[in-house]
Each structure stands twice: as structure tokens, then as C-alpha cells.
Tab-separated table of C-alpha atoms and ligand atoms in Angstrom:
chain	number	residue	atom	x	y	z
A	1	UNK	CA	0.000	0.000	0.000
A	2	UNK	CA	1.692	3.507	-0.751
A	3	UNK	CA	0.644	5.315	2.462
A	4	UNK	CA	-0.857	8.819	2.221
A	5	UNK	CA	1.253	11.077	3.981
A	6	UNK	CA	3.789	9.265	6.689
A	7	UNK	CA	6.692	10.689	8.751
A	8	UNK	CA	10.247	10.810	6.774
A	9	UNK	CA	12.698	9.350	9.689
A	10	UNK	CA	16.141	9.455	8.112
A	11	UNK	CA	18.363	12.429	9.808
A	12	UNK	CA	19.762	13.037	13.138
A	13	UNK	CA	16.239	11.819	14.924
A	14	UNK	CA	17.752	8.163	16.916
A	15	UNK	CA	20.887	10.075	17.450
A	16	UNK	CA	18.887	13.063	19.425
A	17	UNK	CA	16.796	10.688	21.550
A	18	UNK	CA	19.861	8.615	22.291
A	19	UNK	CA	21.472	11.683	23.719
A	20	UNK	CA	18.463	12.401	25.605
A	21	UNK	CA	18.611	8.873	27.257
A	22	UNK	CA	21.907	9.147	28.167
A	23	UNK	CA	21.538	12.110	29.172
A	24	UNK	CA	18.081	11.250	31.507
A	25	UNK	CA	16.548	14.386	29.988
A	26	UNK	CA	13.823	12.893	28.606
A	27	UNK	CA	11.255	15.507	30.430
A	28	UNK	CA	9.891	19.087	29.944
A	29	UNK	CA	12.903	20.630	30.569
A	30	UNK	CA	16.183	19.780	28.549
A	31	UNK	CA	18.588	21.408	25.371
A	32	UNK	CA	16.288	20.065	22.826
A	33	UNK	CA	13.621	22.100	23.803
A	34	UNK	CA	15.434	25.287	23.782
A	35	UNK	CA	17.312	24.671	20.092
A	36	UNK	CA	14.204	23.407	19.314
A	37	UNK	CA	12.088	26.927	20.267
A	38	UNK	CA	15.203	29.451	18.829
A	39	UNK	CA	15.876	27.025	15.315
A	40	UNK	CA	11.566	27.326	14.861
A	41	UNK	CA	11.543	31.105	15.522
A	42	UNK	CA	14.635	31.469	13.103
A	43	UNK	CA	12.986	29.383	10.793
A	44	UNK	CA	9.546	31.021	10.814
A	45	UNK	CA	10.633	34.532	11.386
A	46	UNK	CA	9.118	34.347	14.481
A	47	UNK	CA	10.767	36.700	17.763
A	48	UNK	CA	9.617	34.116	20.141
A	49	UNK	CA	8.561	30.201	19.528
A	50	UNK	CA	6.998	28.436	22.444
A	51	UNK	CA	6.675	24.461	22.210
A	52	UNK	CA	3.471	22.465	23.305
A	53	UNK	CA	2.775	19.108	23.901
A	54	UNK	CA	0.463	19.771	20.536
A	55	UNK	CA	-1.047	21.825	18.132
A	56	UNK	CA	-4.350	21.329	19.493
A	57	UNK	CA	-3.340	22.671	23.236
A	58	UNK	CA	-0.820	25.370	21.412
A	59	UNK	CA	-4.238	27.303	19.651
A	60	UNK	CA	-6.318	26.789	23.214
A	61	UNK	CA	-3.037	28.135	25.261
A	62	UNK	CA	-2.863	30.814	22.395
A	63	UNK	CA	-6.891	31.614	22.885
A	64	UNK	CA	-7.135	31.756	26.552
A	65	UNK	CA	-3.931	34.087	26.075
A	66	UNK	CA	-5.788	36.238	23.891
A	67	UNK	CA	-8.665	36.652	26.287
A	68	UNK	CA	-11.194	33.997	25.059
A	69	UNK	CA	-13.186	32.928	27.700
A	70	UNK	CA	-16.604	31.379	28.653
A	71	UNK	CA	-19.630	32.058	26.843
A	72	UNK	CA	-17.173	34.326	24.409
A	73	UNK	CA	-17.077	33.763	20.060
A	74	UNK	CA	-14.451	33.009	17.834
A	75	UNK	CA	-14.887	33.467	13.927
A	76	UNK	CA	-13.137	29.974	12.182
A	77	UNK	CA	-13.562	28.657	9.153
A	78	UNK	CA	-16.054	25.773	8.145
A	79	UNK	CA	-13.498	23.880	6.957
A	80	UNK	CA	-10.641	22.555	9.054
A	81	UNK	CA	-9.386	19.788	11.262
A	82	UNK	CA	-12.047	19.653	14.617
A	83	UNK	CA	-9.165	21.105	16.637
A	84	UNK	CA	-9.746	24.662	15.725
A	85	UNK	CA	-13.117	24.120	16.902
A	86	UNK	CA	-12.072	22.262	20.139
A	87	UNK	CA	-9.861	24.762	20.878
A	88	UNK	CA	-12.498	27.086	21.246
A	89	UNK	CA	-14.533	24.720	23.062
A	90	UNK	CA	-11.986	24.264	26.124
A	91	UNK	CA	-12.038	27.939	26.571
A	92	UNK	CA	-15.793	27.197	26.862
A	93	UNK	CA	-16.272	29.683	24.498
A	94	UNK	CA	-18.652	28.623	20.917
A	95	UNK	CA	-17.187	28.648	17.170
A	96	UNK	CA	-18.791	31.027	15.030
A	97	UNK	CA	-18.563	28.830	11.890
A	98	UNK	CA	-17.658	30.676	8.319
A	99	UNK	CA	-17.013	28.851	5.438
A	100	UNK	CA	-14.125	29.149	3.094
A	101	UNK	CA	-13.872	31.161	-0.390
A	102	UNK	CA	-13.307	29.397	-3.278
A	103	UNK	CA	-10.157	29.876	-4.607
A	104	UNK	CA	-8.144	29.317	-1.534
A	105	UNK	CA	-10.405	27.261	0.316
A	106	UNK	CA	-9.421	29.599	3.365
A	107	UNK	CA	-11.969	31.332	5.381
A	108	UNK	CA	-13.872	33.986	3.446
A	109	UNK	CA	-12.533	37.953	4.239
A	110	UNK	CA	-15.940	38.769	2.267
A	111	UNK	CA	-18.915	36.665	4.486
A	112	UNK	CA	-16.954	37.684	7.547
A	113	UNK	CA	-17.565	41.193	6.642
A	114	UNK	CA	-21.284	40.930	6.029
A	115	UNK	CA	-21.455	39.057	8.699
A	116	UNK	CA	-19.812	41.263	11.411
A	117	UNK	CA	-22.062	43.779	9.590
A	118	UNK	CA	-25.064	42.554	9.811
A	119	UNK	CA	-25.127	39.883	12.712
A	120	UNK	CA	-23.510	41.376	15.218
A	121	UNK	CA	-23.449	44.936	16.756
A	122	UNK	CA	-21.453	47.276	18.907
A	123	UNK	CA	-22.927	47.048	22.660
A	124	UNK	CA	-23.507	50.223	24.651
A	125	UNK	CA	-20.350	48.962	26.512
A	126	UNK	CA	-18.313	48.788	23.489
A	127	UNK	CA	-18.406	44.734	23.152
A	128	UNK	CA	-19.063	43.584	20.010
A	129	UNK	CA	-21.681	40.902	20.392
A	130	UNK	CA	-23.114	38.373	17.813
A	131	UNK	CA	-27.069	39.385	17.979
A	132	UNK	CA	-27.852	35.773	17.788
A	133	UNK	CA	-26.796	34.688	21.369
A	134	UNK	CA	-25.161	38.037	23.233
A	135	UNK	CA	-21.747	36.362	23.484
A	136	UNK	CA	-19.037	38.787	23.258
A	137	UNK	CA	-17.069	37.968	19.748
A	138	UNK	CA	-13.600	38.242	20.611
A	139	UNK	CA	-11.028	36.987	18.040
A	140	UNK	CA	-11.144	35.608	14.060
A	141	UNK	CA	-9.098	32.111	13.581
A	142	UNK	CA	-8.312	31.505	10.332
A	143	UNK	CA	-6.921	28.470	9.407
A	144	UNK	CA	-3.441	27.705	6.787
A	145	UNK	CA	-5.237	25.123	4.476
A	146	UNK	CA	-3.226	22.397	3.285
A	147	UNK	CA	-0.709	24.894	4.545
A	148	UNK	CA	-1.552	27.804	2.424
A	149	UNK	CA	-1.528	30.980	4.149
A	150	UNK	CA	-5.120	32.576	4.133
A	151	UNK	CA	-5.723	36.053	3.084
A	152	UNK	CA	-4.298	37.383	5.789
A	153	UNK	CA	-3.998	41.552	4.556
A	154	UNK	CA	-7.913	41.406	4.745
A	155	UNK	CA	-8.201	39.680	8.215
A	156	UNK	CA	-5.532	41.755	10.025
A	157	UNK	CA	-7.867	45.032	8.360
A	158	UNK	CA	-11.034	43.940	9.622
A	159	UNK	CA	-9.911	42.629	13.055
A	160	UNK	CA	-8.441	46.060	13.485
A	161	UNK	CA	-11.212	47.370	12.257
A	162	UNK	CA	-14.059	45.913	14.609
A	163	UNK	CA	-10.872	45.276	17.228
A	164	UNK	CA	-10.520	41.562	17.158
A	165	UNK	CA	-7.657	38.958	18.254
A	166	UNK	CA	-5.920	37.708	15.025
A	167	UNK	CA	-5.013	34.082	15.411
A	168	UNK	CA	-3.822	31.752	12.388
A	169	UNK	CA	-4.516	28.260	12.710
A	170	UNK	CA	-1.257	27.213	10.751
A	171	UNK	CA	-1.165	23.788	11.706
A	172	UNK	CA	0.245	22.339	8.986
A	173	UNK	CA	2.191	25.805	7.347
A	174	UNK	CA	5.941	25.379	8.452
A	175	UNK	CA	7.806	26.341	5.882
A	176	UNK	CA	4.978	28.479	4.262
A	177	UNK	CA	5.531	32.297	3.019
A	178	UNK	CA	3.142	34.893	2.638
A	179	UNK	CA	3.763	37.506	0.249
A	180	UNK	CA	7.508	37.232	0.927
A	181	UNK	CA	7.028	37.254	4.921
A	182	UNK	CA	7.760	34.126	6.462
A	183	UNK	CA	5.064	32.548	8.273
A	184	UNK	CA	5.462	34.319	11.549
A	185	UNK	CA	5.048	37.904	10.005
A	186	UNK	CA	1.413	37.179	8.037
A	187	UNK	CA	0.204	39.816	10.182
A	188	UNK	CA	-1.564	37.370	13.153
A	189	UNK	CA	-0.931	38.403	16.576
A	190	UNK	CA	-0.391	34.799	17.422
A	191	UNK	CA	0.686	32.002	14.822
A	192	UNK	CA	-0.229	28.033	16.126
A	193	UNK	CA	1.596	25.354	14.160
A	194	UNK	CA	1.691	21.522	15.071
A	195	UNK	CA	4.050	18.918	14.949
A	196	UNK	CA	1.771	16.122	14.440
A	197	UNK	CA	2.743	13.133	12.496
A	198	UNK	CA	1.175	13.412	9.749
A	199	UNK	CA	2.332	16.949	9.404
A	200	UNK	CA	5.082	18.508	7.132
A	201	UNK	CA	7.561	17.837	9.992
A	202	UNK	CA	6.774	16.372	12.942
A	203	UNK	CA	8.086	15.965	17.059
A	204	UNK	CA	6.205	12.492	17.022
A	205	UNK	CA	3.804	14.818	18.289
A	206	UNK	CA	3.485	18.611	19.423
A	207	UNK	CA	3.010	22.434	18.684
A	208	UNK	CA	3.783	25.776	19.039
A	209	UNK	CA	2.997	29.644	19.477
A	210	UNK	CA	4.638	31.680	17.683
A	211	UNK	CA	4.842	35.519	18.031
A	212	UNK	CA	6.508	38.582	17.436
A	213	UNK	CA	7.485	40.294	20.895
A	214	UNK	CA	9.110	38.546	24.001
A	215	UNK	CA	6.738	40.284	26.700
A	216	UNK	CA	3.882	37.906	24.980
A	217	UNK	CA	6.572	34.588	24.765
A	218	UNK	CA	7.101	34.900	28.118
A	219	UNK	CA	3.526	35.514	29.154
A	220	UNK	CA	2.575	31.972	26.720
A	221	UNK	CA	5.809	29.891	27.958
A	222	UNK	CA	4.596	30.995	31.819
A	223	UNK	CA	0.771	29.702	31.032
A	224	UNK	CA	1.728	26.464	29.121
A	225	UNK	CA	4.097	25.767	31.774
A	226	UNK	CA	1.821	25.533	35.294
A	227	UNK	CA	2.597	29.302	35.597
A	228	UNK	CA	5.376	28.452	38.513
A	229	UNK	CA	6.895	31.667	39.797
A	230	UNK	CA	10.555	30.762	41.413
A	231	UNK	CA	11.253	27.215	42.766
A	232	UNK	CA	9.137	27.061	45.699
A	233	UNK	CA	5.765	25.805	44.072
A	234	UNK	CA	4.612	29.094	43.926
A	235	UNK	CA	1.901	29.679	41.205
A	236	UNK	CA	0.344	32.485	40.155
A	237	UNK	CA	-2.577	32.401	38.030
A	238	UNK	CA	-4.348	28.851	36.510
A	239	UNK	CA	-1.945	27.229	34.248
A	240	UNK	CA	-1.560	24.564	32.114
A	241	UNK	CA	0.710	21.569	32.100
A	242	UNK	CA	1.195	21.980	27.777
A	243	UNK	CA	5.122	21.487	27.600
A	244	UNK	CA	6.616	19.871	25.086
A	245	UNK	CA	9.396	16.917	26.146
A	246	UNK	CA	12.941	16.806	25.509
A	247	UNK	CA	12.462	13.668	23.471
A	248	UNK	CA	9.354	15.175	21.464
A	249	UNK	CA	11.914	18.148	20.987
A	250	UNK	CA	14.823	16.079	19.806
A	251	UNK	CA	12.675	14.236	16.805
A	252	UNK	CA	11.535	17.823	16.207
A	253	UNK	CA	15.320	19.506	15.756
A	254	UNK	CA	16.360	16.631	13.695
A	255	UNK	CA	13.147	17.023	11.476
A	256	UNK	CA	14.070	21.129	11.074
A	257	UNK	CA	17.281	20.275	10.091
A	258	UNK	CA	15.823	18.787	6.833
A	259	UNK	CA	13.120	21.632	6.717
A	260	UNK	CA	14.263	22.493	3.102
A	261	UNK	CA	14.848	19.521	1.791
A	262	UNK	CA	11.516	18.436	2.883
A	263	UNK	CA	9.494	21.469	1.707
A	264	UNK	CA	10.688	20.951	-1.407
A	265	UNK	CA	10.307	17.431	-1.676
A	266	UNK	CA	6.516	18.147	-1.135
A	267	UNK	CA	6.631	21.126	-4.009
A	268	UNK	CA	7.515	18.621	-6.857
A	269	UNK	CA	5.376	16.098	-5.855
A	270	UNK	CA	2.603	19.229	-5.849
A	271	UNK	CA	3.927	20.442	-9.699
A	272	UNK	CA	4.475	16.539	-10.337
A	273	UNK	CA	0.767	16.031	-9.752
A	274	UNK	CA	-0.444	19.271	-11.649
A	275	UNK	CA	1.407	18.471	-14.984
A	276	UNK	CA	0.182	15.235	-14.971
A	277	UNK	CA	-3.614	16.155	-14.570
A	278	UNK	CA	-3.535	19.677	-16.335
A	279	UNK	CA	-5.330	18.080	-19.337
A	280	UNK	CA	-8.373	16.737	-17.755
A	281	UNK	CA	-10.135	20.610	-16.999
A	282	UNK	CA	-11.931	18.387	-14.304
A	283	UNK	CA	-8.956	17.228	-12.033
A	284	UNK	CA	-8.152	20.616	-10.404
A	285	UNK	CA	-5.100	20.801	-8.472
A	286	UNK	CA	-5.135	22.054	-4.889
A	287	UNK	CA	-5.226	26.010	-4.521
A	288	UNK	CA	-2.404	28.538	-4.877
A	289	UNK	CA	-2.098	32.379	-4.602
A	290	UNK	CA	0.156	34.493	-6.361
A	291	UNK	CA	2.587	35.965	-3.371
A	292	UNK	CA	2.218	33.049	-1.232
A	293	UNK	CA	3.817	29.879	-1.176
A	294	UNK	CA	2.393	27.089	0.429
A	295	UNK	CA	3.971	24.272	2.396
A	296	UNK	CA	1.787	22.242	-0.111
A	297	UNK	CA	1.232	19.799	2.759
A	298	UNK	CA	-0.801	17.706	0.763
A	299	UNK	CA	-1.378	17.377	-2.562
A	300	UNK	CA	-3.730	15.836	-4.586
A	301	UNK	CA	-6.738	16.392	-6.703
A	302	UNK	CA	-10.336	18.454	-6.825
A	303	UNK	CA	-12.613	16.844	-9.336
A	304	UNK	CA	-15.166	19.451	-10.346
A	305	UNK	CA	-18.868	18.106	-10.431
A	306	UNK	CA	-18.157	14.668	-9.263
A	307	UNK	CA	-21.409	13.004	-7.591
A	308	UNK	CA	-20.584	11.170	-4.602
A	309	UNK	CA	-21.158	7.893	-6.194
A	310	UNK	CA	-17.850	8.966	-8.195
A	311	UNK	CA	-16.307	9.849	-5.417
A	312	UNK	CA	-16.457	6.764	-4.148
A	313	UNK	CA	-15.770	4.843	-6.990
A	314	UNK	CA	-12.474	6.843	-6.970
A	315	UNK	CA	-11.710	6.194	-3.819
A	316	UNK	CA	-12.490	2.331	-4.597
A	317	UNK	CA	-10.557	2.610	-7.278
A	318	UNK	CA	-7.637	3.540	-5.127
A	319	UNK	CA	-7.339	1.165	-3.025
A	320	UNK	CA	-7.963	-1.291	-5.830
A	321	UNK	CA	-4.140	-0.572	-7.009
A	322	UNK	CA	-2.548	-0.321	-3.769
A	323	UNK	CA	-2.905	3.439	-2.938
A	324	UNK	CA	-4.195	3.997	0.818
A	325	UNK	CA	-6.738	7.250	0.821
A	326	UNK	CA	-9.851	8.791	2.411
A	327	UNK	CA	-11.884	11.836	2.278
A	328	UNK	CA	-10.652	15.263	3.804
A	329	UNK	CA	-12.113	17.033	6.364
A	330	UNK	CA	-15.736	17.178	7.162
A	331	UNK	CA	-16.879	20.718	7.825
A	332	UNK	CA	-17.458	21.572	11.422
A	333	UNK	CA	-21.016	22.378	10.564
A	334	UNK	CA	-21.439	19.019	9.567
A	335	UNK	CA	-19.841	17.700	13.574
A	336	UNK	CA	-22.149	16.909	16.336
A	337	UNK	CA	-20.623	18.873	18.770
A	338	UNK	CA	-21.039	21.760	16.106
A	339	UNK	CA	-24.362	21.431	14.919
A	340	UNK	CA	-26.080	24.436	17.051
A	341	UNK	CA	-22.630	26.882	16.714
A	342	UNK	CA	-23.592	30.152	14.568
A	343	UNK	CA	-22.831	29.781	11.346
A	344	UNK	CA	-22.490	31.743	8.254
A	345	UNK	CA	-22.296	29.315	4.890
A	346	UNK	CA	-21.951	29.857	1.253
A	347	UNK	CA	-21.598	25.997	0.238
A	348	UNK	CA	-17.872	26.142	-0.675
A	349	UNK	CA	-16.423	23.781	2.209
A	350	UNK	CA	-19.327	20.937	1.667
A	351	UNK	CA	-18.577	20.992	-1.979
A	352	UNK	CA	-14.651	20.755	-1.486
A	353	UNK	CA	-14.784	18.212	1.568
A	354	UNK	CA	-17.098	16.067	-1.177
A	355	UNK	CA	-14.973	16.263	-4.135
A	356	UNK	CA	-11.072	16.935	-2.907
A	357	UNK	CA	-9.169	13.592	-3.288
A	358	UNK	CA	-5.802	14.209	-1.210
A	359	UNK	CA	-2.951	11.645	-3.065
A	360	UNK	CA	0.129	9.892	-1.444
A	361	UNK	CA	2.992	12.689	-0.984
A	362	UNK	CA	5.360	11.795	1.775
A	363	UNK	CA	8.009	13.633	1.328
A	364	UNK	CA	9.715	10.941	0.454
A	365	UNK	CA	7.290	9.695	-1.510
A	366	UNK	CA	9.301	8.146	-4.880
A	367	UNK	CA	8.630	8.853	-8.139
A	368	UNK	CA	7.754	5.631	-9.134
A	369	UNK	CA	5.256	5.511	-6.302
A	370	UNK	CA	3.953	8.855	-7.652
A	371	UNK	CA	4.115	7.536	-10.980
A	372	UNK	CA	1.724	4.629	-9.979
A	373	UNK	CA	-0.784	7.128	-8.102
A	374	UNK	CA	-0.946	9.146	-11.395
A	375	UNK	CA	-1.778	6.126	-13.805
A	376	UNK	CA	-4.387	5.046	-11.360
A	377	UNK	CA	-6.066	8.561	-11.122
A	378	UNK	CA	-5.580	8.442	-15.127
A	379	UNK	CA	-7.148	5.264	-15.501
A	380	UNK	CA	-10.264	6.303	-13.394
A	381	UNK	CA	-10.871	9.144	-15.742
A	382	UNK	CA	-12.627	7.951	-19.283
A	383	UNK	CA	-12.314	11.664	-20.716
A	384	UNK	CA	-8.668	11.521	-20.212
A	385	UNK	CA	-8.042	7.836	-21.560
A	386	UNK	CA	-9.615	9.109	-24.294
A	387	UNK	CA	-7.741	12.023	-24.552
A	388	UNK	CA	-4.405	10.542	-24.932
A	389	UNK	CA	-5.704	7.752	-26.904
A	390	UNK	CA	-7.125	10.057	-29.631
B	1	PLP	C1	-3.156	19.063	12.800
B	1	PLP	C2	-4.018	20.239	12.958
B	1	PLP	C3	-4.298	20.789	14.217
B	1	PLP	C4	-3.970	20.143	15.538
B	1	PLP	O1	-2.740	19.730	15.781
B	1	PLP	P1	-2.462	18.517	16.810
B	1	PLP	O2	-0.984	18.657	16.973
B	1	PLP	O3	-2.874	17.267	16.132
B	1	PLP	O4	-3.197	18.781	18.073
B	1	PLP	C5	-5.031	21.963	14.298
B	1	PLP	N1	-5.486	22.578	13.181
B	1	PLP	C6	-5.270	22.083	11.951
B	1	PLP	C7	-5.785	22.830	10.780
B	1	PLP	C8	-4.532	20.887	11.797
B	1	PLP	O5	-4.331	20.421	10.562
């Protein structure tokens, strides 16, 4: 079976957790996790990178930071991993649930604006509240998808605008650029990305927050950290227990260390896939915008129109020849914790969770495995048989 999308264990990572053995720092507290913090925030222009024991407990450290509290909104986008939504949850706070646009399958600058216009309003106390439920709507969460930044000059204007957090989910973006910035400086107060194993690189599991000034690392490292003042079990406000280990840490500085090599690994599978389909108008590759590069964390296909009895077929087909798959994410409208959140919908994010196909690219992935994903897709596809045969 050629596996979808599976950790690439080849560099320095046995090495690292031998020297954490021998060493006996195998806990929250140990070199790997400091090299591992400084080499992220070089390598995502960040000022300040704190590690989590994952992504999902980096965006609810990042929230609560930020203010997010019970009975409180948060703006995210329909369509995303449940985590975004959960992270709102532990605050106790409720997802305000917006799909995606189109062409980046990110969440939509233009149905947030009409709907901050015209579903929520100013209270005499200055709060801006969604009319629907009088919860105070406190910051917008966009999320990287497939580690594409979102249109992030739009967000960062209308959460000055109506004075909202700015938060991006970029779970799966390390590596990513937007408009020449690195990921860091996309104009979010707060950037979350995970190191998950099915993401670009991974710490067998894990996150972090990354920022831009030292007064808020602090502040995050202190709350993710039991929020211990001195030696003496002193603590001074509710904390969490979110470290990151020395032996998550040491996977995670041996995966950095390849951080090039692997983001481009994952761009020529991307182009690889796109040449290969670009004849069959239906097979639409994943989404790009001009300015940003992606981490193009997964690649694959978008087959316009498809029915899901096609779908499925595809996916049957698949499997038939050896190549493991499954559908993407299932909008949060769509989850039963979700059903009763607010929620502003145009249809984009049910149409792309029905018809996106994501296709093996590990980054080290080989191009005869790619080769064999490609002739299968091919093969599914009568218009395109037909193409090359006439
Ligand atoms: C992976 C992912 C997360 C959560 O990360 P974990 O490390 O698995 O907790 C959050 N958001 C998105 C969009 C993700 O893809």
C-alpha cells in the first residue's frame, strides 16, 4: 500500500533521543527544547517560539492568552481539522462557523464582513456581540489550508477594524511564506503550528505559538508551563501543564534540520501532480495564490462536479491498485458537537470536503510511487483515456 502522507525518519532523529537517554533528559525541561524553540523562531521569522505538547493545546493556550473565555465567540472557518473548533470549546467559548472562499479554500474575508455587519453589533459597553446569542465575539481564527496561508492583509484590516484577536490556525504551514514574509510575520498576533505526524515535519507529536514580541513569549511559555513563579511551588494564576518533552523536541530539531529539503520534496510532488492532470479541466489541483507559497502539505486532486457515487468509486478505485486514501475534512457544521454553533455558509467547504481527493505525498514519496498514483487517477478518468488515446 503507498501510504498517504507518513513521517520521513532518516536524519539526526535516533541520534537526538539517544542523547536524551543518556543524558536522563527525557522531560519538559532539557537542550532540545530550547534549540528546538530558537531554530523554529529562526525558521519562521518568528521573535519568540513556544513548544506544546500539541497543536491542538498550542491554539487553546494561544486563545485563553488572547482573552477567550466562557460564553465568548471566535470566527473559524467551516473547513478545518475539529481542533480549531475544540480549541475554542476548552475555553468554553462557541465557534462562530464561516465557510471558506473558493479559490483558496481559506476562510472567506468577504462573508466575515457581512457578517460582522449585519449579525452582530457594537454594545452600549463597546463589546461587540453576535445578535444571535449576546456572546461577546472576541477573536477571528483563520486556518493555513493544506498549509496555504489565508488572506491574511484582509483579516488583520477587519480585526483592526471591529478590534478583534488575530489568530492563524497554521497547523500544517511550516515552511509556508506569505507575500515574501515568512510565516510568523502574516500579520496574526499569534501564529499556532503543530508537529503532528502526519504533518510537514513532525516531534512524534506537538506544537507551538509563535509571536513577534518577548513580553507575549514569556507571558505563553509561563501559562503552558503551570505558571510556577521561582522554585518554591509558587503559582500564580491557573496554568496549564502543555510542555513539550525533551524527546518530542529532539525528533523535532532533527526534522528542522531537513526543513528544506523536505518542503521541497513536497513542491515537486505538488507540480508533479499538476502536470500530470492539467489536461483533464476536471482534475483541479489544490489552490495557490500568487505571493504566497504554500507548504503544499498535501497534494492531490479536486474533481469538479463529481457526484458522490464517483467519489467513491475513486476512492475504490484507489485502493484497488494499492494506494491507501480517504476523504478530507468534514466541515465543522457538519460535527455533532457543532451542529447548534452560529454559522455563516456559502456551500464552498461541503462541496470541497465532497470532491477533494488528497494523493500519497510523503516527502519521500518516490517517483515511481507517484508515478503509480498518477496512472491510477488516469485510468479512473474515461475523458482523459480518451484524450491521450485520440
Ligand atoms: C493538525 C491540525 C491541528 C492540531 O494539531 P495537533 O498537533 O494534532 O493537536 C489543528 N489545526 C489544523 C488545521 C490541523 O491540521
Amino acid at each position: 500500500m503507498i501510504p498517504l502522507c507518513i513521517p520521513n525518519i532518516s536524519g539526526n532523529e535516533g541520534f537526538y533521543l539517544q542523547r536524551c537517554v543518556q543524558t536522563t533528559f527525557v522531560s519538559s525541561v532539557g537542550e532540545f527544547v530550547d534549540r528546538f524553540e530558537s531554530e523554529l523562531a529562526d525558521a519562521t521569522g518568528a521573535t519568540f517560539a513556544v513548544a506544546t505538547s500539541a497543536g491542538t493545546t498550542a491554539l487553546h493556550a494561544a486563545l485563553h492568552h488572547c482573552g477567550v473565555g466562557p460564553g465568548d465567540h471566535v470566527i473559524i472557518p467551516s473547513l478545518t481539522f475539529i481542533a480549531t473548533a475544540n480549541a475554542v470549546a476548552h475555553c468554553h467559548a462557541i465557534p462562530v462557523i464561516i465557510d471558506v472562499d473558493r479559490d483558496c479554500w481559506c476562510l472567506d474575508p468577504d462573508l466575515v464582513e457581512v457578517y460582522l455587519e449585519e449579525k452582530c453589533e457594537r454594545a452600549p459597553d463597546g463589546e461587540l456581540k453576535v445578535k444571535e446569542t449576546g456572546g461577546v465575539l472576541k477573536a477571528l481564527m483563520p486556518v493555513f489550508a493544506m498549509g496555504l496561508p489565508a488572506e491574511m492583509h484582509r483579516l488583520r484590516a477587519i480585526a483592526d477594524r471591529y478590534g478583534l484577536k488575530l489568530i492563524a490556525d497554521a497547523a500544517a504551514a511550516v515552511g509556508a511564506t506569505f507575500e515574501g514574509a515568512p510565516l510568523a510575520e502574516s500579520g496574526a498576533d499569534l501564529t499556532v503550528v503543530s508537529f503532528n505526524g502526519n504533518k510537514l515535519i513532525t516531534a512524534g507529536g506537538g506544537g507551538a505559538i509563535l509571536g513577534m514580541d518577548f513580553e507575549t513569549g514569556r507571558a505563553l511559555k509561563h501559562l503552558t508551563s503551570t505558571a510556577r513563579v521561582g522554585q518554591a511551588y509558587d503559582h500564580d494564576v491557573v496554568g496549564f501543564n502543555y510542555r513539550m518533552t525533551n524527546l518530542q523536541a529532539a525528533v523535532g530539531v532533527a526534522q528542522l534540520e531537513r526543513l528544506q529539503p523536505f518542503l521541497k520534496a513536497k513542491a515537486d510532488i505538488a507540480r508533479r501532480y499538476e502536470n500530470a492532470f492539467k489536461d483533464v479541466p476536471r482534475l483541479r489541483p489544490f489552490p495557490v495564490r500568487r505571493g504566497s507559497v504554500g507548504s503544499h502539505w498535501l497534494s492531490g486532486v479536486f474533481i469538479a462536479d463529481a457526484s458522490d457515487e464517483e467519489m467513491s468509486a475513486f476512492r475504490a478505485h484507489l485502493l484497488d491498485h494499492g494506494i491507501e486514501n480517504r476523504p478530507f475534512w468534514k466541515p465543522m457544521h457538519q460535527q455533532t458537537p457543532y451542529l447548534s454553533a452560529p454559522q455563516y455558509l456559502s456551500g464552498v467547504s461541503d462541496s470541497v470536503w465532497k470532491r477533494v481527493q488528497p494523493l500519497p505525498c510523503s516527502s519521500h514519496l518516490s517517483e515511481t510511487d507517484q508515478q503509480t498514483v498518477i496512472d491510477a487517477v488516469l485510468t479512473f478518468f474515461p475523458e482523459l483515456s480518451q484524450a491521450l488515446n485520440g
